[in-house]
Structure formats: structure tokens, C-alpha cells
Short mmCIF file of C-alpha atoms and ligand atoms in Angstrom, two decimals:
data_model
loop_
_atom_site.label_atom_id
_atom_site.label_comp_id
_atom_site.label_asym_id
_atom_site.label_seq_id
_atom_site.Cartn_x
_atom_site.Cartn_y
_atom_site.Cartn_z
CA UNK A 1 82.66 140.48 145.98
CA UNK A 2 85.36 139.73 143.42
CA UNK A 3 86.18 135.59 143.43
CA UNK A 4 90.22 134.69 142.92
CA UNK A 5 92.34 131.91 142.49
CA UNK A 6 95.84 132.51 144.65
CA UNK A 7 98.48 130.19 143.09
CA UNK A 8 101.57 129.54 145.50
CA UNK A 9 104.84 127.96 143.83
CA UNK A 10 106.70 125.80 145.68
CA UNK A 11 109.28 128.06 147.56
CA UNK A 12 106.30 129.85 148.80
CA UNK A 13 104.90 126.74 150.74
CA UNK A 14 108.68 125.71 151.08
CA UNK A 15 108.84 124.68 154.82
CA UNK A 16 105.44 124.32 157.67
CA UNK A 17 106.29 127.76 158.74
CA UNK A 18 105.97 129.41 155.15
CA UNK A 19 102.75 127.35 154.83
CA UNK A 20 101.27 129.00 157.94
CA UNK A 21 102.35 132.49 156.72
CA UNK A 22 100.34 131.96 153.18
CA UNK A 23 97.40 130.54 155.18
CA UNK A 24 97.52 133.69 157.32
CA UNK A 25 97.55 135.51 153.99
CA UNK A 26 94.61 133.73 152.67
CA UNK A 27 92.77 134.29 155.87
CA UNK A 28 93.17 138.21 155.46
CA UNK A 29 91.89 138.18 152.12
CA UNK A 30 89.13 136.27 152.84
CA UNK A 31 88.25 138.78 155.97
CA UNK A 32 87.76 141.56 152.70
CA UNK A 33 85.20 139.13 151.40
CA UNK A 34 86.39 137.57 148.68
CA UNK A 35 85.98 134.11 147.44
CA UNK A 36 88.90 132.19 147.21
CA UNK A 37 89.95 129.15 145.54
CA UNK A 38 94.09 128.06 146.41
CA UNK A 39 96.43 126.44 144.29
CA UNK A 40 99.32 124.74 145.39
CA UNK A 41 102.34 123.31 143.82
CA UNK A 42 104.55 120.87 146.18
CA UNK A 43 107.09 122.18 148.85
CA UNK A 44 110.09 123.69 146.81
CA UNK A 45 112.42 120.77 145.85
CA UNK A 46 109.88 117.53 146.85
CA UNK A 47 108.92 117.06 143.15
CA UNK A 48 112.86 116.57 142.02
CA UNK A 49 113.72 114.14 145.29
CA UNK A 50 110.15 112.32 144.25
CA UNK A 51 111.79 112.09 140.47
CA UNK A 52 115.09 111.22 141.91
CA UNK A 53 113.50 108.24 143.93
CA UNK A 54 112.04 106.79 140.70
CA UNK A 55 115.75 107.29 138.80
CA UNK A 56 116.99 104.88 141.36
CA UNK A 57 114.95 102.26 140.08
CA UNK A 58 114.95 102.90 136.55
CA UNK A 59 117.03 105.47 134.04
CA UNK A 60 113.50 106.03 132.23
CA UNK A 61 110.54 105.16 134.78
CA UNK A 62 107.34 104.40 133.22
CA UNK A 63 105.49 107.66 132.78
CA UNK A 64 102.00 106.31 134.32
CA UNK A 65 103.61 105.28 137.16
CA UNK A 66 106.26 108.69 137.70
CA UNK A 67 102.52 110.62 137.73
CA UNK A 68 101.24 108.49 140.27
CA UNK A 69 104.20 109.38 142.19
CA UNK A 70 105.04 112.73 141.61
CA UNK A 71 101.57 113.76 142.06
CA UNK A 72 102.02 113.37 146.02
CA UNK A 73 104.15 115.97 146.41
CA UNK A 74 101.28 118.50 145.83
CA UNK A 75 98.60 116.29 147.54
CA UNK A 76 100.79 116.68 150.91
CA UNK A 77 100.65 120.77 150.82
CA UNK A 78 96.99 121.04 149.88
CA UNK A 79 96.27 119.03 153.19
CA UNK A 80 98.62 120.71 155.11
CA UNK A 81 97.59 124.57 153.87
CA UNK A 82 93.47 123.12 154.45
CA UNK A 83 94.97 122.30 157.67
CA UNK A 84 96.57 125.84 158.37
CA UNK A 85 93.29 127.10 157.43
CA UNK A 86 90.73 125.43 159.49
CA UNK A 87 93.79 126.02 162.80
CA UNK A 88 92.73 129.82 162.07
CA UNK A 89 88.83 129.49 161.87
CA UNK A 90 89.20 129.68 158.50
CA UNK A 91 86.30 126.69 156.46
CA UNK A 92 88.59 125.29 154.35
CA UNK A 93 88.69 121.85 151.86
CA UNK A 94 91.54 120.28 149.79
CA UNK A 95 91.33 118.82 146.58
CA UNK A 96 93.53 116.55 144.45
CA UNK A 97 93.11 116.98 140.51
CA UNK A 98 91.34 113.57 140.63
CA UNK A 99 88.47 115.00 143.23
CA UNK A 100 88.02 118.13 141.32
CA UNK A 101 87.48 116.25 138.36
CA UNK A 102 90.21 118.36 136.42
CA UNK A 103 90.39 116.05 133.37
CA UNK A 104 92.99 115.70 130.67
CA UNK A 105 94.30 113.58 128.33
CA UNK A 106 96.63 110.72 128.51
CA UNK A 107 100.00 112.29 127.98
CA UNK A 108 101.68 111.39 130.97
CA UNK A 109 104.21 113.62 132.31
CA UNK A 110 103.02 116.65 129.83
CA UNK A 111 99.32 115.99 129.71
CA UNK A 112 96.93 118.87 128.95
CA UNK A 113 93.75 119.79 130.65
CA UNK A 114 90.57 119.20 128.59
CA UNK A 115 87.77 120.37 131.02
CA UNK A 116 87.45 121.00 134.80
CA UNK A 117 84.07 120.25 136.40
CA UNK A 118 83.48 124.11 138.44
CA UNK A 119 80.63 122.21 140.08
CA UNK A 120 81.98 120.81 143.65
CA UNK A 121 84.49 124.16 143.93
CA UNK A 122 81.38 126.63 143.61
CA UNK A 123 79.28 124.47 145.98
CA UNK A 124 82.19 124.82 148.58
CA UNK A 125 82.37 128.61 147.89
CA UNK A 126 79.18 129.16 148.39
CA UNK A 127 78.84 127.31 151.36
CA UNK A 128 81.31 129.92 152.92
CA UNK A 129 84.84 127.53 152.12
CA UNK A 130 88.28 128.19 151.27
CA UNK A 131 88.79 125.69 148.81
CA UNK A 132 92.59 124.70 147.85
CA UNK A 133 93.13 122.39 144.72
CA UNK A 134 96.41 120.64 144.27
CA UNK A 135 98.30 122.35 141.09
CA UNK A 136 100.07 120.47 138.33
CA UNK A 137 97.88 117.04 138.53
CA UNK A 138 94.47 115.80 136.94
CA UNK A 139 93.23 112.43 135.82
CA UNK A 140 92.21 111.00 132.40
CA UNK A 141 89.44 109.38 130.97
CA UNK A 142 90.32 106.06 132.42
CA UNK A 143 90.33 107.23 135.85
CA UNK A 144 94.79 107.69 135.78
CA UNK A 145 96.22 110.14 137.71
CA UNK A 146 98.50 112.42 135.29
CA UNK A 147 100.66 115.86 135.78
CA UNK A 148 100.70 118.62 133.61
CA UNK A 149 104.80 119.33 133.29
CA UNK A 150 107.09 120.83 135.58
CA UNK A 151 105.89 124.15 136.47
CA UNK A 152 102.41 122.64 135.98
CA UNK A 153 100.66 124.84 138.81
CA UNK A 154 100.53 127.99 136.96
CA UNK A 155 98.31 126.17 134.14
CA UNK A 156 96.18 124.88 137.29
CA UNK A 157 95.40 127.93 139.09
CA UNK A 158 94.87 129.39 135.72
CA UNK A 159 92.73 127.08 133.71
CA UNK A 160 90.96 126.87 137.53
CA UNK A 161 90.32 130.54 137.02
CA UNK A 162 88.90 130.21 133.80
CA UNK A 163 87.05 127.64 134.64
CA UNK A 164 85.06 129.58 137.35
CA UNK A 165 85.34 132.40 135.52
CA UNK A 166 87.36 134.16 138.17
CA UNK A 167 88.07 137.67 138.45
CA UNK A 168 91.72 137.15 138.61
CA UNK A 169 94.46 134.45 139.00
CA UNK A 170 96.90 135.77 141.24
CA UNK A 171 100.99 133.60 140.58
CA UNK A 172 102.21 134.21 143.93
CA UNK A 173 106.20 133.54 143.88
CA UNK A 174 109.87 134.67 145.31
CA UNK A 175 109.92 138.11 142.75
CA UNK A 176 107.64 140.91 143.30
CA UNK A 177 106.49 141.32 139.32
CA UNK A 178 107.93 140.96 136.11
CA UNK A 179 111.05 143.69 135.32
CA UNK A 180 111.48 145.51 132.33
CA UNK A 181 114.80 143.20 132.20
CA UNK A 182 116.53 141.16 134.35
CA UNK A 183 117.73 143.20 137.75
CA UNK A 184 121.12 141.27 137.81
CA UNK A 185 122.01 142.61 134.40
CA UNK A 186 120.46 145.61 135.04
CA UNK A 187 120.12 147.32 138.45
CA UNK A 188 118.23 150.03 137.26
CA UNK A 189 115.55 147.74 135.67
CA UNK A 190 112.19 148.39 137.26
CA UNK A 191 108.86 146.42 138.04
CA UNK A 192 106.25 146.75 135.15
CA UNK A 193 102.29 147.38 136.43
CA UNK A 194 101.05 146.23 133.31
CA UNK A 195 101.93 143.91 130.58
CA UNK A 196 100.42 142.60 127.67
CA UNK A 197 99.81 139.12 127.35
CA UNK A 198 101.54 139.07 123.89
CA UNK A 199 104.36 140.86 125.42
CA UNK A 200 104.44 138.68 128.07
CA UNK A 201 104.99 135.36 125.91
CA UNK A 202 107.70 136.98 124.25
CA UNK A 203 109.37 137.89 126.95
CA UNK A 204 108.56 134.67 129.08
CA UNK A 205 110.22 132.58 125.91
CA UNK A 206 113.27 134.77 125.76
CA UNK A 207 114.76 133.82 129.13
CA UNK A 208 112.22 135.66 132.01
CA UNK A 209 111.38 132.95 133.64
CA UNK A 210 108.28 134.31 135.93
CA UNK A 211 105.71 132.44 134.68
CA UNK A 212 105.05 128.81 132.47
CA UNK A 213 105.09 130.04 129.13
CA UNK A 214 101.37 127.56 128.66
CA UNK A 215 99.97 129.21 131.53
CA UNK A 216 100.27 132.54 129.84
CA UNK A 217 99.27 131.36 126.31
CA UNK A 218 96.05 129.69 128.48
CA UNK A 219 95.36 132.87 130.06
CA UNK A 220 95.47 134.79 127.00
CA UNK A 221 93.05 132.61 125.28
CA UNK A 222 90.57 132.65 127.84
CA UNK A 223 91.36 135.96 128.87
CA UNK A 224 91.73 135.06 132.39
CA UNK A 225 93.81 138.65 134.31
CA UNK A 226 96.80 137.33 135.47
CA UNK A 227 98.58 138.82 138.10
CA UNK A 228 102.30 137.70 139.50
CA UNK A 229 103.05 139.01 142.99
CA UNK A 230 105.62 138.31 145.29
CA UNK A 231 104.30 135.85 148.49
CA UNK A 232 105.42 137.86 151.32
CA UNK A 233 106.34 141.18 150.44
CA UNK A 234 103.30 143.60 149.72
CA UNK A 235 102.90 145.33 146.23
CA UNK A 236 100.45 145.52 143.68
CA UNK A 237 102.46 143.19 141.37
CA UNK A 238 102.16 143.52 137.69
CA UNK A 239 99.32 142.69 135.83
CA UNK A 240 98.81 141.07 132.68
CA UNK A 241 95.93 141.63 130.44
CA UNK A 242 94.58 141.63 127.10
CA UNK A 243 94.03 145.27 126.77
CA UNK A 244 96.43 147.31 125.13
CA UNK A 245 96.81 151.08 126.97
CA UNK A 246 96.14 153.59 124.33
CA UNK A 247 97.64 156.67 126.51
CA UNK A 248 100.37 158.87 124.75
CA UNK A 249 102.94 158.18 127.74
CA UNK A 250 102.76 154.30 127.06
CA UNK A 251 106.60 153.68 126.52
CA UNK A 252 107.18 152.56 123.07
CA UNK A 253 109.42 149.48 124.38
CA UNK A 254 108.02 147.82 127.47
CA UNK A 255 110.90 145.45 128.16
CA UNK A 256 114.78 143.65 126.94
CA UNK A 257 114.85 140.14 126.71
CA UNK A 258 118.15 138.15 126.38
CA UNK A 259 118.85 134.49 125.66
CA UNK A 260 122.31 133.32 125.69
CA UNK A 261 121.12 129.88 124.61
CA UNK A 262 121.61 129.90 121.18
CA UNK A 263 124.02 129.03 118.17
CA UNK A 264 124.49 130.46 114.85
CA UNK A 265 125.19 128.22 111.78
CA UNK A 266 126.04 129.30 108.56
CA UNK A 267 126.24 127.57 105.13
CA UNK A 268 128.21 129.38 102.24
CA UNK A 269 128.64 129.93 98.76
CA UNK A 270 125.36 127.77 98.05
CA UNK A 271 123.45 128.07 94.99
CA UNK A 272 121.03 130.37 94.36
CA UNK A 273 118.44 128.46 93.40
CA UNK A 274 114.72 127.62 93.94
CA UNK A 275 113.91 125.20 97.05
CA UNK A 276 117.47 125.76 98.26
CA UNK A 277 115.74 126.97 101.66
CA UNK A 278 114.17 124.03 101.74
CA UNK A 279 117.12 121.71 101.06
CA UNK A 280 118.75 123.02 104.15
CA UNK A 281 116.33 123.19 106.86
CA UNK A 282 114.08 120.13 105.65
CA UNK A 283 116.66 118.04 107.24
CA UNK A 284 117.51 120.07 110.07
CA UNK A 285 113.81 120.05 111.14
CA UNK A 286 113.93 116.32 110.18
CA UNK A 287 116.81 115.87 112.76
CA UNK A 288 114.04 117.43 115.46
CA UNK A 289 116.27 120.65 115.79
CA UNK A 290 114.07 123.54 115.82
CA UNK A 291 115.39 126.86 114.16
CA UNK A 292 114.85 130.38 115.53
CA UNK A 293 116.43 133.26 113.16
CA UNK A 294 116.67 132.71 109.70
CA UNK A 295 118.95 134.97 107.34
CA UNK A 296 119.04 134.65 103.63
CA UNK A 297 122.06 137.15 101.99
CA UNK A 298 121.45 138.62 98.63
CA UNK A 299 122.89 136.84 96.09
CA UNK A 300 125.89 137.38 93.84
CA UNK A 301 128.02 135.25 91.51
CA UNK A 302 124.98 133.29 92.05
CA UNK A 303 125.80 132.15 95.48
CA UNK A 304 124.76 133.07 98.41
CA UNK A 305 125.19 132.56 102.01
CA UNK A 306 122.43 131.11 104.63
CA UNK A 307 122.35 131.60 108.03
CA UNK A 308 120.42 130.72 110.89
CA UNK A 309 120.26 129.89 114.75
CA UNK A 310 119.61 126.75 117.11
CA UNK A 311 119.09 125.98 120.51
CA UNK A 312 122.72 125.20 121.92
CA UNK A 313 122.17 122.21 122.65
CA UNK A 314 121.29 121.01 119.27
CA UNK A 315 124.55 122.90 117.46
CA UNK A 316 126.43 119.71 117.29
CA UNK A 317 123.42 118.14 115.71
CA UNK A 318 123.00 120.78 113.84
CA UNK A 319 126.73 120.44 112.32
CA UNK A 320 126.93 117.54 111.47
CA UNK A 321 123.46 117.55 109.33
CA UNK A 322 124.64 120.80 107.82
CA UNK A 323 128.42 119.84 106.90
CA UNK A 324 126.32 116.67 104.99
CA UNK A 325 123.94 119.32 103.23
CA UNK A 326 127.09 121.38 102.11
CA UNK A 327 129.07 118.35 100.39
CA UNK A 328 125.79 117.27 98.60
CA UNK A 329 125.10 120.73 97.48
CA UNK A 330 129.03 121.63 96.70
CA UNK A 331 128.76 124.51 99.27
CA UNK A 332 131.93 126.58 100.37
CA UNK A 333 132.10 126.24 103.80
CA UNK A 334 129.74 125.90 107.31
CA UNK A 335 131.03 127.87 109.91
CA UNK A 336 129.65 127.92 113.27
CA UNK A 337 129.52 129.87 116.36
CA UNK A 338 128.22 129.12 120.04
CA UNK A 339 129.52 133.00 121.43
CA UNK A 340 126.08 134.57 120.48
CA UNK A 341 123.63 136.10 122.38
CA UNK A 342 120.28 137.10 121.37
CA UNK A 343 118.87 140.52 122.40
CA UNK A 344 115.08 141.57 122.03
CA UNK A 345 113.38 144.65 122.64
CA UNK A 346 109.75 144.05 123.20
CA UNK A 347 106.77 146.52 123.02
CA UNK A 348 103.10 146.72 121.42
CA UNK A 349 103.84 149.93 121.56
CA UNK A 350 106.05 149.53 118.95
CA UNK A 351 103.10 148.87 116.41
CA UNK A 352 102.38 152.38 116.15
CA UNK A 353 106.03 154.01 115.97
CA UNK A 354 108.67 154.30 113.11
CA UNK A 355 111.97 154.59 113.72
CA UNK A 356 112.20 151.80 117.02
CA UNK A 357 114.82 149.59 114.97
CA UNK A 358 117.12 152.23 113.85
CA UNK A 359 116.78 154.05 117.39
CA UNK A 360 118.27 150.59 118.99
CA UNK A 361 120.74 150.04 116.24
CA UNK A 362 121.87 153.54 117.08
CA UNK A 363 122.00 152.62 120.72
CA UNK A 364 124.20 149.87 119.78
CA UNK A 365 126.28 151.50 117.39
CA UNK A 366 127.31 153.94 120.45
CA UNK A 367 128.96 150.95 121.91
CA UNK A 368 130.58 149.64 119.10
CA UNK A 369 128.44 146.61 118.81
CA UNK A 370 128.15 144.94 115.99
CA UNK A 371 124.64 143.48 114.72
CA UNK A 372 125.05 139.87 113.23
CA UNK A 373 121.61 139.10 112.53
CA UNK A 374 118.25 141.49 113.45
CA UNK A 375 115.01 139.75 112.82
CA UNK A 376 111.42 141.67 113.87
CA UNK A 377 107.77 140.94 114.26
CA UNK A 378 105.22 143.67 115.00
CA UNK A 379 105.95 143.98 119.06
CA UNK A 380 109.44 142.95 118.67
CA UNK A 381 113.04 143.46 117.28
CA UNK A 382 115.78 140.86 118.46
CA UNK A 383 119.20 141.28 117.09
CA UNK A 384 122.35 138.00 117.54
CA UNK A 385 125.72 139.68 119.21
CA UNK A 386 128.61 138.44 120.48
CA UNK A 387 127.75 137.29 123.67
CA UNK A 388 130.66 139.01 125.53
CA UNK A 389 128.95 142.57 125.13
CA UNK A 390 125.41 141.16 126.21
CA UNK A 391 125.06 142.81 129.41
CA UNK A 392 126.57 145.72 127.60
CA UNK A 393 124.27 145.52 125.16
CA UNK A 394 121.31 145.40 127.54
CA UNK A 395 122.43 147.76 129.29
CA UNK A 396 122.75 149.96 126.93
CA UNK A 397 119.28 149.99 125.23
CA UNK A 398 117.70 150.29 128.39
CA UNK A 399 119.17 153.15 128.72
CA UNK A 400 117.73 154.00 125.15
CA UNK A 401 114.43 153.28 125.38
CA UNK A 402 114.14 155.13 129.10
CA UNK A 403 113.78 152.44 131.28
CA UNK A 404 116.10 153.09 133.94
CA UNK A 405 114.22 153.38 137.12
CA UNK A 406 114.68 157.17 138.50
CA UNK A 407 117.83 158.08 140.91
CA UNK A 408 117.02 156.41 144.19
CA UNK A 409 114.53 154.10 142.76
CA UNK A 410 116.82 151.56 141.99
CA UNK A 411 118.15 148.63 143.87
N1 LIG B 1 105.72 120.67 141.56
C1 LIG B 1 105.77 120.76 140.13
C2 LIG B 1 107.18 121.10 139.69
O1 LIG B 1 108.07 121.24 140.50
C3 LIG B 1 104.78 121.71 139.58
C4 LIG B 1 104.97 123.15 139.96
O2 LIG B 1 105.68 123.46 140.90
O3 LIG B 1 104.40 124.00 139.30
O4 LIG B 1 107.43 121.22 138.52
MG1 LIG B 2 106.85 127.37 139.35
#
């Protein structure tokens, strides 16, 4: 008897009827003889009209309070689902974070679980119940309610699951796995089984936006199976795990991430000096703009040019700190660009094979697209294009790296 924590996302528990359907799901699962624990996040656009309300009264509500409210949203679909439940014979108890006793600290709005008491849940499950925990909520020291961030219930059901030691913490949402890229871009792009956690992160953080990126990094820690499966379709999902497939037929590249969000900045004819690295990005970090790729040319003349991306949001920041560094430093010129698009290919298979750079630079070269930047880390290679051939691009090296889904297989 295997015991598993079933998170449902808000579009999932979107309306009473959908709520029935996931407690009729439970109830089968259940019938098999497993033990399950629920968590919910609040009906699919109830946390947003809850944070809407509080805007009315105030541009920046006071975070204590904006937990206290938001936190109701999930409170009203645990009841409801318990209620669905017990309709269908079906023992069943909800919890709020508070009742579990999921502590955390004091960070309202982004506060982060310290410890869950597995107690009162394992008393319930042994005494035959469904029990279904309210996602995205817990309570400090001091007895206040706080939430975890948006998209909070992932890191619920999962730190649940580790908490309980679970066999597996099952993400239950509106796509049937995670792709080897994005199916708009690419139609041939085809559900993974399996996934690395490590893989997982980097393709969660370049633009797939399946899962909270801290519920994956949680999982990974405590090396809690994850598993991300659609709500109402049946399917095995994909899995993602620690373990790392040793078989010979393990494609080398396991997925293409893209992120159009991001602006290049570059700094020329600077001096090629020690600490000049420094001088640059010390006050770019100091302006709280984070920095992605980094590219340092080769000097000549004893100048040399330095590049590097931003988030595009901060590229007008970004500017304006930059075109202050240049005048100081008697630089040439900044130039900027905001038409970039970053491309990844992702694999741990990767680790073990030579040649996975040059075979996607040679992919790219067949379309006549030129490589502004390539950075790489041992499961990945991401190169900066121009963002009009992106879906080319993508395309492309999906293609490359066999991906495509089989004739007929596709959507
Ligand atoms: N209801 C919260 C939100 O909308 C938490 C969640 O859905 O995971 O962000
Ligand atoms: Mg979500």
C-alpha cells in the first residue's frame, strides 16, 4: 500500500462540478488502497479577485493582513472537496495550514515552511481518512496565518510529501506532463516519462511553466518523486526523479527551453584591466538587477568589449547605470538590444557526450542563424539570437537532437 499526496491547482477545482469530478478521482484511488493525503490550491482565479479586493483599499495592503485574506480562498475548496468526499462514502477531513500545524516563518506573502507536524495527518490515515490540507498557507511562530507565494500549493503538497515520507507527490494540472518543448512552438514536441530533477529546474526557470520552480528545488532536496499529470485526462504523466537512466538509448538532449525575456547590454572599448568585471556589474547588482549571461571578448589594443544579459524589465535600469559606468571609465560606447531570445538545450545526458555544442551550432548554422552569445554548464548549452528566428531556432534543434514525436504521434 503505497501512501500519496494528490495536489490539484486551481483550474482543476475551478467550478463545484470540477470539484466533484477530482473527488470522484480520489475516491477511485482510494478503492486500489492507497493512502491519500489532498492538496488544494483555491478555485482558479479566487486568489487574484481576493488580491484585487484588498487593492481597493490600499495600493500596498499590509502583508499580515493580505495572508489573512488570501488564505480563504484555499480554506473554501478544502471544505468543499472534504465535502465531495464524505457525499461519496468516502471518510474524509480538511485542514487549513494553521490545523496541520505547517509552520513557517514570518515572511508574509513569500514565507517558507520550516517544519510540518505529520502527527494529526497519519492519525487520520490510519484511522481509514482521506485527509485534504489547504495548499499555499501555514502559520508562524506567533500563531499568524501566512502564504507561501503564488503558486504556493506545489511547495505544500510537496513539503507534505516529504514530510510523511510519501511515496509520491502527484501535481495534478490542465497539461498532461512536461514536453520536450513547448507544443505551440513545436507541434511535434512530445511528453517526456522521465525527467531529472536538475533538468527539470532548468527547464522550469527557462520559461516551462509546469511546476513552482521551489517546489522542484524542495523535492529534489528531499528527494520526494514528483509526478505532474493532467486532472482529467488519463496518462502516466512524467516523472521526475533523482536518478539518472544509465541506458545507451537515453537521448543525449532531453528538452529546448526558450525565454524571450531578456536584454543584452554591451559596454565597449573598456580597459583591459584588473577588477574591470567588477567595476561594471558591482553596480548593476547594486541597482538589484540580476545578470544572466556574461561575455568577456579577448582583448586587443588593450580594450575590450563586455557583454551581458538582464531580465527585460530591468534593461532601462540597466542603461542608465551602464551609460554612467562608461563615462567614468572613458568607454566607447553601450549599445543595447531588447530583440533577443535565449535558447537552451538541456540534457544530463549531455555529461557524458562530446560534440553536443558544435552538433547544435551546426543545426543552427543550417538556418543561417547567427549565435550572439553561447554560455554552458554540464546539462546545458543556451545560446542569445535574434528573437525573430526563435521558433525557427527551436524548431530546428529539435529536429537535431531527434525529438520530433514519430509521424502520427503528433498533435
Ligand atoms: N492560490 C494560490 C495562487 O493562486 C496558490 C496556488 O494556486 O498554488 O497563487
Ligand atoms: Mg499553480
Amino acid at each position: 500500500m503505497a501512501l500519496i499526496v494528490q495536489k490539484f491547482g486551481g483550474t482543476s477545482v475551478g467550478s463545484v462540478e470540477r470539484i466533484e469530478q477530482v473527488a470522484e478521482k480520489v475516491r477511485k484511488f482510494r478503492e486500489k488502497g492507497d493512502d491519500i493525503v489532498v492538496v488544494v490550491s483555491a478555485m482558479s482565479g479566487e486568489t487574484n479577485r481576493l488580491i484585487d479586493l484588498a487593492r481597493q483599499i490600499s495600493e500596498q495592503p499590509v502583508a499580515r493582513e493580505l495572508d489573512v485574506m488570501v488564505s480563504t480562498g484555499e480554506q473554501v475548496t478544502i471544505a468543499l472537496l472534504a465535502m465531495a468526499l464524505i457525499k461519496r462514502g468516502v471518510p474524509a477531513v480538511s485542514y487549513t495550514g494553521n490545523q496541520v500545524r505547517i509552520l513557517t516563518d514570518s515572511a508574509f506573502t513569500k514565507a517558507r515552511i520550516l517544519h510540518i507536524d505529520a502527527q494529526k495527518i497519519q492519525g487520520d490515515l490510519k484511522a481509514g481518512r482521506v485527509v485534504v490540507v489547504a495548499g499555499f498557507q501555514g502559520v508562524d511562530e506567533q500563531g499568524n496565518i501566512t502564504t507561501l507565494g503564488r503558486g504556493g500549493s506545489d511547495t505544500t503538497g510537496v513539503a507534505l510529501a516529504a514530510a510523511l515520507k510519501a511515496d509520491e507527490c502527484q501535481i495534478y494540472t490542465d497539461v498532461d506532463g512536461v514536453y520536450t518543448t513547448d507544443p505551440r512552438v513545436v507541434a511535434k514536441a512530445q511528453r517526456l516519462d522521465k525527467i531529472t530533477f536538475e533538468e527539470m529546474l532548468e527547464m522550469a526557470s527557462l520559461g516551462s511553466k509546469v511546476l513552482q520552480i521551489r517546489a522542484v528545488e524542495f523535492a529534489g532536496k528531499y528527494s520526494v518523486p514528483l509526478r505532474v499529470l493532467h486532472s482529467f485526462q488519463e496518462g502516466p504523466g512524467t516523472l521526475i526523479t533523482l536518478d539518472e537512466e544509465e541506458s545507451m538509448e537515453q537521448p543525449i538532449i532531453s528538452g529546448i527551453a526558450f525565454n524571450r525575456d531578456e536584454a543584452k547590454l554591451t559596454i565597449r572599448g573598456v580597459p583591459d584591466t584588473p577588477g574591470v568585471a567588477f567595476k561594471i556589474l558591482g553596480p548593476i547588482s547594486a541597482a538589484n538587477v540580476e545578470v544572466d549571461m556574461i561575455v568577456q571578448n579577448v582583448a586587443h589594443d588593450n580594450t575590450t568589449d563586455f557583454t551581458f544579459t538582464v531580465h527585460r524589465n530591468d534593461y532601462n535600469n540597466a542603461l542608465n547605470v551602464l551609460q554612467g559606468i562608461a563615462s567614468e571609465m572613458g568607454a566607447r560606447e553601450v549599445i543595447g538590444d531588447t530583440n533577443i531570445a535565449k535558447v537552451s538545450i538541456v540534457g544530463v545526458g549531455m555529461r557524458s557526450h562530446a560534440g553536443v555544442a558544435s552538433r547544435m551550432f551546426e543545426a543552427l548554422a543550417k538556418e543561417n542563424i547567427n549565435i550572439q552569445m553561447i554560455s554552458t554548464s554540464e546539462i546545458k548549452v543556451s545560446v542569445v539570437i535574434e528573437e525573430k528566428y526563435l521558433e525557427l531556432a527551436v524548431r530546428a534543434l529539435h529536429t537535431a537532437f531527434e525529438l520530433d514525436a514519430p509521424a502520427g504521434k503528433g498533435e
